[in-house]
Coordinates of C-alpha atoms in Angstrom, one line a residue:
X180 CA 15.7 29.0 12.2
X181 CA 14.5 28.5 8.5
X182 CA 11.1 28.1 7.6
X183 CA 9.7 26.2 4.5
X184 CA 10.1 29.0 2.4
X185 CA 13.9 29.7 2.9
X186 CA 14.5 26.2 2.4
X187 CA 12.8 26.0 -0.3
X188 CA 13.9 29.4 -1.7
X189 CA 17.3 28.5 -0.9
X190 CA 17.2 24.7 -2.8
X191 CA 15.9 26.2 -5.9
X192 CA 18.9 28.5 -6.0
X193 CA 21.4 25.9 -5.0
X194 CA 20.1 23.3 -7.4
X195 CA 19.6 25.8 -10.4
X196 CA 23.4 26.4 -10.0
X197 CA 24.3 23.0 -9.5
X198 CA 22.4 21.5 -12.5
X199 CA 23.4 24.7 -15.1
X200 CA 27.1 23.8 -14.0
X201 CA 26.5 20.1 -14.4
X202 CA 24.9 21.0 -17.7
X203 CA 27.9 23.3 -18.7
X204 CA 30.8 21.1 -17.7
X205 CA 29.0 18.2 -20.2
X206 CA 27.8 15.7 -17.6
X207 CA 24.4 16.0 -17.8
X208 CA 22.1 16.6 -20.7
X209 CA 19.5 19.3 -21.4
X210 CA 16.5 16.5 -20.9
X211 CA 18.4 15.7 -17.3
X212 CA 18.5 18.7 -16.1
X213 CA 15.1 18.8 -14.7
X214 CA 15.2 15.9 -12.9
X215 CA 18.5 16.9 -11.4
X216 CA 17.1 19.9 -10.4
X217 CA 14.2 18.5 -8.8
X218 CA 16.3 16.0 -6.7
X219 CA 18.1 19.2 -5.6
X220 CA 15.2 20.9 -4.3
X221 CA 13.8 17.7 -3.1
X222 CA 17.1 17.1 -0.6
X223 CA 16.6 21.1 0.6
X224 CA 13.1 20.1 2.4
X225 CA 14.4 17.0 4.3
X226 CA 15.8 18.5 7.0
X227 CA 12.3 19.6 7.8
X228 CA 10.9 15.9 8.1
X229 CA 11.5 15.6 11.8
X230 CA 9.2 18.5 12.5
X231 CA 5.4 16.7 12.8
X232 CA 3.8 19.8 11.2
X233 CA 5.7 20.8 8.2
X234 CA 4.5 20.7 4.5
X235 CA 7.7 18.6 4.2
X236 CA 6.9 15.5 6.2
X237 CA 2.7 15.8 5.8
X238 CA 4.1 15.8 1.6
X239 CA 6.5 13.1 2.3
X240 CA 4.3 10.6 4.3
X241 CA 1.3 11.2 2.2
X242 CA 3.7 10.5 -1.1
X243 CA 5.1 7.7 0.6
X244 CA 1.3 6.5 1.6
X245 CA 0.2 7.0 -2.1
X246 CA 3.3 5.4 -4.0
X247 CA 3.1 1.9 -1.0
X248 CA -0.7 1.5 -1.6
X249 CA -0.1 1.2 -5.6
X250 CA 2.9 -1.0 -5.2
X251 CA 0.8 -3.1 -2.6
X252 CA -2.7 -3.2 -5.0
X253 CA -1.7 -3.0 -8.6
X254 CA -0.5 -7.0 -8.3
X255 CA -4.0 -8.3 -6.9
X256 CA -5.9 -6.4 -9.5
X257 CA -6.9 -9.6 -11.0
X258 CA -8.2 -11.1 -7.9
X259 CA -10.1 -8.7 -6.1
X260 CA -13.2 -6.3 -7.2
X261 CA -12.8 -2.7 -8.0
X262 CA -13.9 -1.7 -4.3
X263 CA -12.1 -4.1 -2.5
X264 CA -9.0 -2.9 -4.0
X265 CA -10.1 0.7 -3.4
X266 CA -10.3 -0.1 0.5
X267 CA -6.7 -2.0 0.5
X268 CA -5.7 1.1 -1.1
X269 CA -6.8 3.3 1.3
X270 CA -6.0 0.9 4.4
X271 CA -2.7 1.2 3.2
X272 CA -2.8 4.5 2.3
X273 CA -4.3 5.7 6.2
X274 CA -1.6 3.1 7.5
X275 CA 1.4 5.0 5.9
X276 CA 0.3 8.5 5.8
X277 CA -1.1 8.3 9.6
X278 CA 0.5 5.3 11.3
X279 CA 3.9 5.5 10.0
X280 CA 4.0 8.9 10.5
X281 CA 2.9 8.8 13.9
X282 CA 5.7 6.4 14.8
X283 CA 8.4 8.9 12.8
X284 CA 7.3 11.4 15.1
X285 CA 7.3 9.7 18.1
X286 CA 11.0 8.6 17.1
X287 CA 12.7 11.5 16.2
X288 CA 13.2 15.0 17.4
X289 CA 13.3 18.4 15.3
X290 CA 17.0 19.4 14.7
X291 CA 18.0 16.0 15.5
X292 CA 19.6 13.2 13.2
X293 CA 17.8 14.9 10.2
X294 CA 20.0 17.6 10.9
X295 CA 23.0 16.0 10.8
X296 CA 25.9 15.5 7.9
X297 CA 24.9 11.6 8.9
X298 CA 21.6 11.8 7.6
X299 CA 22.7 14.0 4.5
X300 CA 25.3 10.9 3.5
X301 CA 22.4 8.4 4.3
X302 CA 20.1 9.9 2.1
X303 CA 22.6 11.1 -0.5
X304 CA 24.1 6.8 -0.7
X305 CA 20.6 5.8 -0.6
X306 CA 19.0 7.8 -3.6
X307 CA 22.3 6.8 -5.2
X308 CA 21.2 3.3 -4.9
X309 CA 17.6 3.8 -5.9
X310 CA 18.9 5.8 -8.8
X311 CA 21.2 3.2 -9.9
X312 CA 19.3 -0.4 -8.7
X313 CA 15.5 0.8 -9.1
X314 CA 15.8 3.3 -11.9
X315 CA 18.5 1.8 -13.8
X316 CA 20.4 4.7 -14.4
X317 CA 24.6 4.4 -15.5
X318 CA 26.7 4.4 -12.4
X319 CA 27.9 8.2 -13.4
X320 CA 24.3 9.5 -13.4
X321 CA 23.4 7.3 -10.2
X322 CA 26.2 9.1 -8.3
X323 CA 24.9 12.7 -9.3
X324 CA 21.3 11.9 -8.3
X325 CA 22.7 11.3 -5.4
X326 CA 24.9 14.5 -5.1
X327 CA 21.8 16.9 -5.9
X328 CA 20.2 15.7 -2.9
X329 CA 23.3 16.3 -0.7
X330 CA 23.6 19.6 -2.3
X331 CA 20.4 20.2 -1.9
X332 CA 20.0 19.0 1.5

């Protein structure tokens, strides 16, 4: 079974590879590369969300927790105090990092769907979409966002 570290480990190398060839064949550009790359080694911890103690999922659910409670509070910043919107943040925060994640857990099972090619085409299509809808990014460039997390995952 791989740990953390040989995922990890094992991403970085996959991805490094993957974005150099990208890089030599002309599709991406040097200033691309990193994010690429990043998106690679991003995919190789996912498998690893299922599992209720790995860094993966704590870092996930706690990014996740962080990223919800400023798209939740930065629009009422004109209609609430300082403090009020530092406790929505953190109610949404606790709700996401704790709450959500509780009911992850409670839904899935290590080596399960996570570890499937299903959930490596799910993620892959939907970080295709973000890529391409929330980022705004060409449809080319969408598409290999997309492939460096199925790479990577």
């Amino acid at each position: 079974m791989a740990n953390f570290q040989t995922h990890l480990n094992v991403g970085i190398l996959v991805s490094a590879v993957t974005t150099l060839g990208l890089h030599t064949a002309g599709l991406v550009q040097a200033g691309q590369a990193l994010p690429y790359f990043t998106l690679g080694v991003v995919g190789s911890l996912l498998p690893d969300i299922d599992l209720r103690t790995s860094r993966p999922s704590n870092a996930l659910f706690s990014a996740l927790g962080a990223v919800l409670a400023f798209i939740m509070t930065l629009p009422l910043t004109d209609r609430f105090l300082p403090l009020e919107l530092a406790l929505i943040w953190g109610g949404v925060f606790l709700c996401v990092r704790y709450g959500f994640f509780e009911i992850f857990s409670r839904l899935t099972v290590h080596r399960g769907i996570w570890h499937s090619w299903l959930a490596i085409a799910a993620v892959a299509l939907a970080v295709t979409n973000i890529a391409y809808w929330l980022w705004r990014q060409s449809p080319e460039l969408a598409w290999l966002a997309g492939l460096m997390v199925g790479i990577g995952y």
